PDB file of C-alpha atoms in Angstrom:
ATOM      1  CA  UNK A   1      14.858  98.728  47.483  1.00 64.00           C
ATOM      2  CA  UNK A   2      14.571 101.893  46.094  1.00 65.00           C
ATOM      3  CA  UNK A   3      15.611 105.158  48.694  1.00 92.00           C
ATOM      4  CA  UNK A   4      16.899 108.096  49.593  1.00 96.00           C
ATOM      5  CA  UNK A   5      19.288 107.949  52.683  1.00 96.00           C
ATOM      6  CA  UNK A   6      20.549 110.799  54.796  1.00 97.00           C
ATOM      7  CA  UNK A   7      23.792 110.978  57.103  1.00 97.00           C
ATOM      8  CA  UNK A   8      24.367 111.588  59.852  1.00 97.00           C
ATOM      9  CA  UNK A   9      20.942 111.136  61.433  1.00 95.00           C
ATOM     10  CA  UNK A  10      22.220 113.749  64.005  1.00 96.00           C
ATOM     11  CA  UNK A  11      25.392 116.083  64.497  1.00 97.00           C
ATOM     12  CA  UNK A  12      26.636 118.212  67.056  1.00 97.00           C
ATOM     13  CA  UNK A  13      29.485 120.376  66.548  1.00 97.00           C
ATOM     14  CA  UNK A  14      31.318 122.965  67.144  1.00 97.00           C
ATOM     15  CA  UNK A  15      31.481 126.673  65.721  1.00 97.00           C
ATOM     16  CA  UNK A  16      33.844 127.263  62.912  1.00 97.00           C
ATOM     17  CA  UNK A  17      34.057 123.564  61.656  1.00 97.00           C
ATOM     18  CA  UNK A  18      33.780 122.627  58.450  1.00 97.00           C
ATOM     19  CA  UNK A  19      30.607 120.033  57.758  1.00 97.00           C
ATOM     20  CA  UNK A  20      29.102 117.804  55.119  1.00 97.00           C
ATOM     21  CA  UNK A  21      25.387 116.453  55.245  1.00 98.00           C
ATOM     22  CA  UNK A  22      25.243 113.292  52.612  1.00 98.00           C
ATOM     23  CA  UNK A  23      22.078 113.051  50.808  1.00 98.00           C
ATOM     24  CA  UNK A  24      22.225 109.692  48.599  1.00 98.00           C
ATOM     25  CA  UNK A  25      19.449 108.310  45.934  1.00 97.00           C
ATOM     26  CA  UNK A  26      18.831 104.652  44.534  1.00 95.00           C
ATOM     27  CA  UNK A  27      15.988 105.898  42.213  1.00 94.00           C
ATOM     28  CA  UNK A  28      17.837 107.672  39.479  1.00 93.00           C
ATOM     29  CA  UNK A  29      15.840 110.903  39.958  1.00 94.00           C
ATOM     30  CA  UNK A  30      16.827 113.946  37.867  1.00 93.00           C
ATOM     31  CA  UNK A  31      16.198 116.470  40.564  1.00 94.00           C
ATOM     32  CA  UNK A  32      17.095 116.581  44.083  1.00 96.00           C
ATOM     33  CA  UNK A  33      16.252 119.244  46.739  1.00 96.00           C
ATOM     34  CA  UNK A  34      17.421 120.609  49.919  1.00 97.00           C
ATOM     35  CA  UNK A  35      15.219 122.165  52.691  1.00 96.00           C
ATOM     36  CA  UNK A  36      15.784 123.473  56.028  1.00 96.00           C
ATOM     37  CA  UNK A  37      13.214 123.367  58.910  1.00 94.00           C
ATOM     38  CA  UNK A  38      13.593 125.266  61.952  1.00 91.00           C
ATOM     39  CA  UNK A  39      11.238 123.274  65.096  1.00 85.00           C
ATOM     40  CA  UNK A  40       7.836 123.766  64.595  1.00 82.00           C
ATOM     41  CA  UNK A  41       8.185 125.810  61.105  1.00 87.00           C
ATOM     42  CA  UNK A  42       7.847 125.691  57.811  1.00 88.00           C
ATOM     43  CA  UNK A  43      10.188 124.137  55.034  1.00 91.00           C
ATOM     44  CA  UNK A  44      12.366 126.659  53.437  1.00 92.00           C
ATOM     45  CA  UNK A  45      13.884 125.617  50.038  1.00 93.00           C
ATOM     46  CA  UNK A  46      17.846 126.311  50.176  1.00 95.00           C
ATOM     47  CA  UNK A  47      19.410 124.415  46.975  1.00 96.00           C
ATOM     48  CA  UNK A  48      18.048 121.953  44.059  1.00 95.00           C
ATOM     49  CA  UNK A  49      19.488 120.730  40.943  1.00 96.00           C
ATOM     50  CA  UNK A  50      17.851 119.134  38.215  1.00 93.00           C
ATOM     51  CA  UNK A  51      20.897 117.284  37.307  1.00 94.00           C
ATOM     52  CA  UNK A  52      24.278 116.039  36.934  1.00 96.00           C
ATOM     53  CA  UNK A  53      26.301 119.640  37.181  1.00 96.00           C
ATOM     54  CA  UNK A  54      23.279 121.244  37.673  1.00 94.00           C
ATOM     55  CA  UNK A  55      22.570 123.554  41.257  1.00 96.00           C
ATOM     56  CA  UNK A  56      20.678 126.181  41.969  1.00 94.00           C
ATOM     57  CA  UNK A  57      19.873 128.297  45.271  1.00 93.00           C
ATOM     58  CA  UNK A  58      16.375 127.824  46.700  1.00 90.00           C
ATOM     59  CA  UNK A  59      13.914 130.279  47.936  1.00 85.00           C
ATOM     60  CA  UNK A  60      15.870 131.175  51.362  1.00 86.00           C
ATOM     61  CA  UNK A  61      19.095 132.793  51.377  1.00 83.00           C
ATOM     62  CA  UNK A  62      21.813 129.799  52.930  1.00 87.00           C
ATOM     63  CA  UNK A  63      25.870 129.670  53.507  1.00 91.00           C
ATOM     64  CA  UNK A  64      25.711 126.752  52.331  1.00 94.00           C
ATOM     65  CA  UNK A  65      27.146 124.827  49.023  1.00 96.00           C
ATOM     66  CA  UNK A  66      25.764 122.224  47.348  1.00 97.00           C
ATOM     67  CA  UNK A  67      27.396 119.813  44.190  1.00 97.00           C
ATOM     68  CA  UNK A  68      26.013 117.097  42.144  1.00 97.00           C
ATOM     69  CA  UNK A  69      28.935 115.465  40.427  1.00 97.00           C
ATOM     70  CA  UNK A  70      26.887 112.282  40.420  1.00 97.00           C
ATOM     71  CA  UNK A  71      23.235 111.412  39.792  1.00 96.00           C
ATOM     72  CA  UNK A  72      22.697 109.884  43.236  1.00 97.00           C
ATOM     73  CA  UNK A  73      24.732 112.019  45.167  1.00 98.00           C
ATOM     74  CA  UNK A  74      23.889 115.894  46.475  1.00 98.00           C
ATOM     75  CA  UNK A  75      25.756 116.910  49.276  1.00 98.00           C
ATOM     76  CA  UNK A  76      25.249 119.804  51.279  1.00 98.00           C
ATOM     77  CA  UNK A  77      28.532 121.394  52.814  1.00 97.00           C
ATOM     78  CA  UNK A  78      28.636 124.471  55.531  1.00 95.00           C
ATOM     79  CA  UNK A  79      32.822 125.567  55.192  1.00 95.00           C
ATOM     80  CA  UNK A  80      32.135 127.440  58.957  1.00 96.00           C
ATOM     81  CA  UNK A  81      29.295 126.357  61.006  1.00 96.00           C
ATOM     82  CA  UNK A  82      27.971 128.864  63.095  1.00 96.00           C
ATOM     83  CA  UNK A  83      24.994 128.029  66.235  1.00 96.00           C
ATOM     84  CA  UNK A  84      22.665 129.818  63.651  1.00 95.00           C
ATOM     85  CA  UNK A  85      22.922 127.049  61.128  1.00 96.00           C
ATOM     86  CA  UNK A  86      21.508 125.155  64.096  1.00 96.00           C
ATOM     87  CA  UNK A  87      18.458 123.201  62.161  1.00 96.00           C
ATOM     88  CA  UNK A  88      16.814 120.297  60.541  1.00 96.00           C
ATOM     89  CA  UNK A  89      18.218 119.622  56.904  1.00 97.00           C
ATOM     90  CA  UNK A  90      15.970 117.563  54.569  1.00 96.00           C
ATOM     91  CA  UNK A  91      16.595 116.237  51.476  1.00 97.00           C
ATOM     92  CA  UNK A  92      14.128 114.901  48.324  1.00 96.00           C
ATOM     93  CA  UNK A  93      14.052 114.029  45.332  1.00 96.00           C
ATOM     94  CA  UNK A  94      11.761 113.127  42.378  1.00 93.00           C
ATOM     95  CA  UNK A  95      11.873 112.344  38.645  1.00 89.00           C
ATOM     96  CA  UNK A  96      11.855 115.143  36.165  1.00 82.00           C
ATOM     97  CA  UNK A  97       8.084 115.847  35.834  1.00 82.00           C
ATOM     98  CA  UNK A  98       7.248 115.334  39.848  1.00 83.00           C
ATOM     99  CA  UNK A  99       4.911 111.996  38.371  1.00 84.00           C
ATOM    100  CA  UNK A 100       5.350 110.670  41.631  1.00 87.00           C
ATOM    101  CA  UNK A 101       5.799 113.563  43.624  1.00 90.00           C
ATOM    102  CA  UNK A 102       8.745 113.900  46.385  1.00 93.00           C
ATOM    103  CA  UNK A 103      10.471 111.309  48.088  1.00 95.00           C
ATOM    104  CA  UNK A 104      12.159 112.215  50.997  1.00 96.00           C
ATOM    105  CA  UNK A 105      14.542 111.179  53.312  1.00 96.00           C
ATOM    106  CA  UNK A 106      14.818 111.340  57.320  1.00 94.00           C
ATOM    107  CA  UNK A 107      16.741 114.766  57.447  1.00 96.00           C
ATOM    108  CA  UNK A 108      19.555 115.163  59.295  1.00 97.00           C
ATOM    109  CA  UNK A 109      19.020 117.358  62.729  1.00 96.00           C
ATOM    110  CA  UNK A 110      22.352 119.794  62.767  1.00 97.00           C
ATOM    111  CA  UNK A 111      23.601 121.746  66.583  1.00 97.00           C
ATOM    112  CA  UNK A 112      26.089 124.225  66.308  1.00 97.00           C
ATOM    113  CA  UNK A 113      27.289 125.020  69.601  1.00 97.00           C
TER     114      UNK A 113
ATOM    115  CA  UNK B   1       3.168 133.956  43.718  1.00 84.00           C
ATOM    116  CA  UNK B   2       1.926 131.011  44.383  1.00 89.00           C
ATOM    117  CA  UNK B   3       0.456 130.406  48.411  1.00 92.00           C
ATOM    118  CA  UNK B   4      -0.550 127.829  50.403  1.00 95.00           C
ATOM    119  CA  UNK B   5      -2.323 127.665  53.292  1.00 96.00           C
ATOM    120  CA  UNK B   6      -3.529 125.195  55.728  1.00 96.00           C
ATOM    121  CA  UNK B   7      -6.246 125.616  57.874  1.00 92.00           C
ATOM    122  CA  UNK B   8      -6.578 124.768  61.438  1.00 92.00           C
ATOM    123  CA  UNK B   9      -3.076 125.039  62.033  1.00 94.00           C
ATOM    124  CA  UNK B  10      -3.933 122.649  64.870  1.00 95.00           C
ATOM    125  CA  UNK B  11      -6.453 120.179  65.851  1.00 95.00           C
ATOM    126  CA  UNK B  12      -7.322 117.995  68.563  1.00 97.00           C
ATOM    127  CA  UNK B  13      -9.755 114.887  68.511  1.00 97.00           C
ATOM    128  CA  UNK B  14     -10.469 111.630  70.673  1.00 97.00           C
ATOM    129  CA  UNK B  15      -9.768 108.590  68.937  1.00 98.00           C
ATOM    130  CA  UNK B  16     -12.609 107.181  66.709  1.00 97.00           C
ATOM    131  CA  UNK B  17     -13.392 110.207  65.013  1.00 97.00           C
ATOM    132  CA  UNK B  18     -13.693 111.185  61.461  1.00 97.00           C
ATOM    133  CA  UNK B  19     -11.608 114.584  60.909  1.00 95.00           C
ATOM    134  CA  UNK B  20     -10.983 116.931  57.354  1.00 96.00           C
ATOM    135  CA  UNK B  21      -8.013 119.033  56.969  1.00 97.00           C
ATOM    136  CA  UNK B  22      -8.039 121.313  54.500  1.00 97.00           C
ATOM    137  CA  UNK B  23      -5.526 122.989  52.591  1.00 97.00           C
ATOM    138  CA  UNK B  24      -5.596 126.404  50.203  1.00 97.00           C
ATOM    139  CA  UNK B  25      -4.053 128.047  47.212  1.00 96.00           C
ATOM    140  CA  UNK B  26      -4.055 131.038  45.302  1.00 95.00           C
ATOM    141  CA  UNK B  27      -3.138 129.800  42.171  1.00 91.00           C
ATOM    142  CA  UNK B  28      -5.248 127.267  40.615  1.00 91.00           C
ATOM    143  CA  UNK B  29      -2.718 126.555  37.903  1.00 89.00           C
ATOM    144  CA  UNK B  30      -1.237 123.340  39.091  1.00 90.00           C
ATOM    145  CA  UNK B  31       0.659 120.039  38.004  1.00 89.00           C
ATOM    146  CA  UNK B  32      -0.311 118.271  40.977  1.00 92.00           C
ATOM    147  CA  UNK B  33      -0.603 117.952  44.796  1.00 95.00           C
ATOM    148  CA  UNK B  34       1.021 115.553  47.374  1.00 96.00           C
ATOM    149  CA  UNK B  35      -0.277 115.155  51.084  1.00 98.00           C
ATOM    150  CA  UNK B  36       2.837 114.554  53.536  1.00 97.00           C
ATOM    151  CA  UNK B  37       3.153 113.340  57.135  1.00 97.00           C
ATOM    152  CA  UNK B  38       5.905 114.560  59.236  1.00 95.00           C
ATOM    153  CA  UNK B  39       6.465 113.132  63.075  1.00 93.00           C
ATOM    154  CA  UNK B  40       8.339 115.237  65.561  1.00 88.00           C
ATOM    155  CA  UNK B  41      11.822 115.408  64.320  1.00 84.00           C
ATOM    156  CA  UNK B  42      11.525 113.500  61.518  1.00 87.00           C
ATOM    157  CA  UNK B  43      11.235 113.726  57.817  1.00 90.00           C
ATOM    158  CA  UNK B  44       8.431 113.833  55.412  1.00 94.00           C
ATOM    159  CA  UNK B  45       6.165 110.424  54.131  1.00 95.00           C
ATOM    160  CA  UNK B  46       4.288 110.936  51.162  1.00 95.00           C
ATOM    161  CA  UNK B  47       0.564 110.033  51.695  1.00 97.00           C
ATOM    162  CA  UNK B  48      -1.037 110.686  48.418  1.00 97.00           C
ATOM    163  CA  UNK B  49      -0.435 112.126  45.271  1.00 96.00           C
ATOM    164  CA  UNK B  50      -3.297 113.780  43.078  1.00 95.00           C
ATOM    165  CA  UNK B  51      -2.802 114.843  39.689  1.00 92.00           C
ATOM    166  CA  UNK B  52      -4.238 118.298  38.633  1.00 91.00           C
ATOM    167  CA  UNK B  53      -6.786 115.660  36.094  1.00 92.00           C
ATOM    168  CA  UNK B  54      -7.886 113.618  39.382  1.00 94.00           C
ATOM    169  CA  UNK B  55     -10.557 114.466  41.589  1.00 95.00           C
ATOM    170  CA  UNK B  56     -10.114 112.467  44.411  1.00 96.00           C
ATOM    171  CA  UNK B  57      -7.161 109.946  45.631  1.00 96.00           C
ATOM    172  CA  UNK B  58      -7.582 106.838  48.636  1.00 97.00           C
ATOM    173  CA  UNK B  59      -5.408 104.979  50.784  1.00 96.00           C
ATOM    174  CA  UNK B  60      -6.514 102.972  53.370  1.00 97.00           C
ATOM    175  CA  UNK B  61      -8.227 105.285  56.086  1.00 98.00           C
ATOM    176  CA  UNK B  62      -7.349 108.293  53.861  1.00 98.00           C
ATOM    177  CA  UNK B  63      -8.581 109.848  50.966  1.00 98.00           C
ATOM    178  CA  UNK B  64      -7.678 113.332  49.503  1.00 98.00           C
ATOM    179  CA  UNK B  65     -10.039 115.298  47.466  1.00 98.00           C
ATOM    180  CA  UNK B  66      -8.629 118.383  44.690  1.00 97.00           C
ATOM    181  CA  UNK B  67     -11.217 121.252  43.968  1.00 96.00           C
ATOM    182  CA  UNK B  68      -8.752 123.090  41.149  1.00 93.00           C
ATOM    183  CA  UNK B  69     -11.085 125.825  40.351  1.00 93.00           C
ATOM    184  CA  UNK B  70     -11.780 126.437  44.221  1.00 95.00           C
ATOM    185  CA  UNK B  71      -7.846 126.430  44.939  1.00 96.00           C
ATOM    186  CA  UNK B  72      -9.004 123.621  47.649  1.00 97.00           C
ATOM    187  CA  UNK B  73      -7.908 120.083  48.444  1.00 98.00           C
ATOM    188  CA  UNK B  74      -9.211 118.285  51.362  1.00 98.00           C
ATOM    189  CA  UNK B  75      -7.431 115.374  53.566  1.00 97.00           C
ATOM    190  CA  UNK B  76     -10.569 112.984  55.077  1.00 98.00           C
ATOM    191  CA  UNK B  77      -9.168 110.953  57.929  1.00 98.00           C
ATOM    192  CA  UNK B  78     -11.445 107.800  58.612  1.00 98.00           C
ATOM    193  CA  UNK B  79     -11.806 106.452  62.541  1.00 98.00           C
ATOM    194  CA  UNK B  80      -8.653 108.791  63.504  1.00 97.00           C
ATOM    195  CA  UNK B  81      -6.180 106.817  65.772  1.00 97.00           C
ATOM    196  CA  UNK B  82      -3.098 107.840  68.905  1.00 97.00           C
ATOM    197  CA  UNK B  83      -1.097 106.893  65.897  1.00 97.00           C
ATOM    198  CA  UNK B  84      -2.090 109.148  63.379  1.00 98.00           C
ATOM    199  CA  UNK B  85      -0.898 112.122  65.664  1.00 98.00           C
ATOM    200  CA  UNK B  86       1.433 114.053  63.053  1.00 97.00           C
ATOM    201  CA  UNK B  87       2.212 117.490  61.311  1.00 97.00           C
ATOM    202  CA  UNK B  88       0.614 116.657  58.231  1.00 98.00           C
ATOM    203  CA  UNK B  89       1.450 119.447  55.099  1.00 97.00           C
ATOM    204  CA  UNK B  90       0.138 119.590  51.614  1.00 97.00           C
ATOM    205  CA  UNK B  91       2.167 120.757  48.776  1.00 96.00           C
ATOM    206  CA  UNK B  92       1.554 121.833  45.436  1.00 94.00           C
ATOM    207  CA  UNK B  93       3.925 121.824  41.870  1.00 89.00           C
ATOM    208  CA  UNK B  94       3.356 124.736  39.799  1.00 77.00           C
ATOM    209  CA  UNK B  95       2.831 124.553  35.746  1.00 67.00           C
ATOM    210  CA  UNK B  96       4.451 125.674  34.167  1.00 61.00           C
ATOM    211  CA  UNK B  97       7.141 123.102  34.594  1.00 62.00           C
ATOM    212  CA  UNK B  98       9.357 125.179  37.733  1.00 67.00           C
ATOM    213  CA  UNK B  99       8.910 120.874  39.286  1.00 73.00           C
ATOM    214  CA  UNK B 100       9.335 122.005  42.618  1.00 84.00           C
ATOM    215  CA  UNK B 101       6.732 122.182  45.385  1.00 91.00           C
ATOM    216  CA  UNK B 102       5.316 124.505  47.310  1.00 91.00           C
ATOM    217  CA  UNK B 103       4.603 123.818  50.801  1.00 93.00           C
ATOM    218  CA  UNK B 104       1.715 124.890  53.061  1.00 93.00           C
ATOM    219  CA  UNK B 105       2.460 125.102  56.817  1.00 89.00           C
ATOM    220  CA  UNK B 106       0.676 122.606  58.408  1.00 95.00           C
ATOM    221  CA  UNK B 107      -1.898 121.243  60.647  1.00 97.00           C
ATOM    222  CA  UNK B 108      -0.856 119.575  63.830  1.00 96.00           C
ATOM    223  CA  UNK B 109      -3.342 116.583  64.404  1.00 97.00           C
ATOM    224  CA  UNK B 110      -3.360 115.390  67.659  1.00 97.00           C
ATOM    225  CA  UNK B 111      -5.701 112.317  68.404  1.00 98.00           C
ATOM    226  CA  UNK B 112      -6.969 111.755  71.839  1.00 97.00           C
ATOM    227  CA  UNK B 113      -6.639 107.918  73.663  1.00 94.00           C
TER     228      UNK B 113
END
């Protein structure tokens, strides 16, 4: 069945370690997207690519890196967390004309302590 | 720039009734628009897409309605349920082609048992 899959589900960790959120696709979208969501807030765009190679930085300033080496795979790497990274990372993607919209999956929920 | 709004930013209703929740933009200038769910802590599940050449989109109890000149789309909610208590957040993709979305900021629904 066609997905997108998110790990961890949840993380707690400490300051100053070194993280990677997994964001994996079985649709063989073009474009993928990161967002970050604080409790109760809105979605804040942080990376996308539209392909393989392909990243770009999103509408709110983040530490964080992004690659897409592979179609299916966009991971999302923070080289120092800090307890403001603290926050609820989703990830989507679509085909290259949004025909069916996003697709997203279940977000990862991030602590920092 | 592109905004969307959503308007009541929350809403309370016993179970059984028929509810709207409407959602704004600025720019009338759009590919298409997607209705999302969200439950607490959780990620986003598409609802239904409209196309900027549709007028009106059902599924099941729901059916979303796109006014393009009026920058207005409407989400109609049919005998709500305890189960259809949600964020829910519309979302428009600009033309032309940026293919990302734009996200409004929600109405919290909460239905009433």
């Amino acid at each position: 069945e066609a997905d997108i899959y998110q790990t961890p589900r949840y993380l707690v960790i400490g300051t100053g370690k070194k993280i990677t959120l997994e964001c994996s696709q079985t649709m063989g979208h073009d474009k993928m997207y990161w967002y970050q969501q604080d409790p109760g807030m809105e979605l804040h765009l942080i990376h996308y690519s539209y392909g393989v190679n392909s990243t770009e930085k999103g509408d709110l300033s983040s530490e964080s890196t992004v690659s897409r080496i592979r179609t299916e795979h966009f991971p999302l790497t923070l080289e120092s967390a800090r307890p403001s990274h603290t926050s609820q990372y989703l990830c989507a993607s679509s085909d290259h004309y949004l025909s069916y919209g996003y697709t997203f999956g279940s977000g990862t929920r991030l602590t920092v302590v | 720039k592109q905004e969307v709004t959503q308007i009541p930013a929350a809403l309370s209703v016993p179970e059984g009734e028929n509810l709207v929740l409407n959602c704004s933009f600025t720019d009338s200038a759009i590919y298409n628009l997607q209705w999302f769910r969200q439950d607490p802590g959780k990620g986003l599940t598409s609802l239904l897409l409209i196309q900027s050449s549709q007028r009106e989109q059902t599924s099941g109890r729901l059916n979303a309605s796109l006014d393009k000149s009026s920058g207005r789309s409407t989400l109609y909610i049919a005998a709500s349920q305890p189960g259809d208590s949600a964020t829910y957040l519309c979302a428009v993709s600009e033309v032309p082609g940026t293919y990302k979305y734009i996200f409004g900021t929600g109405t919290r629904l909460k239905v009433l048992a």
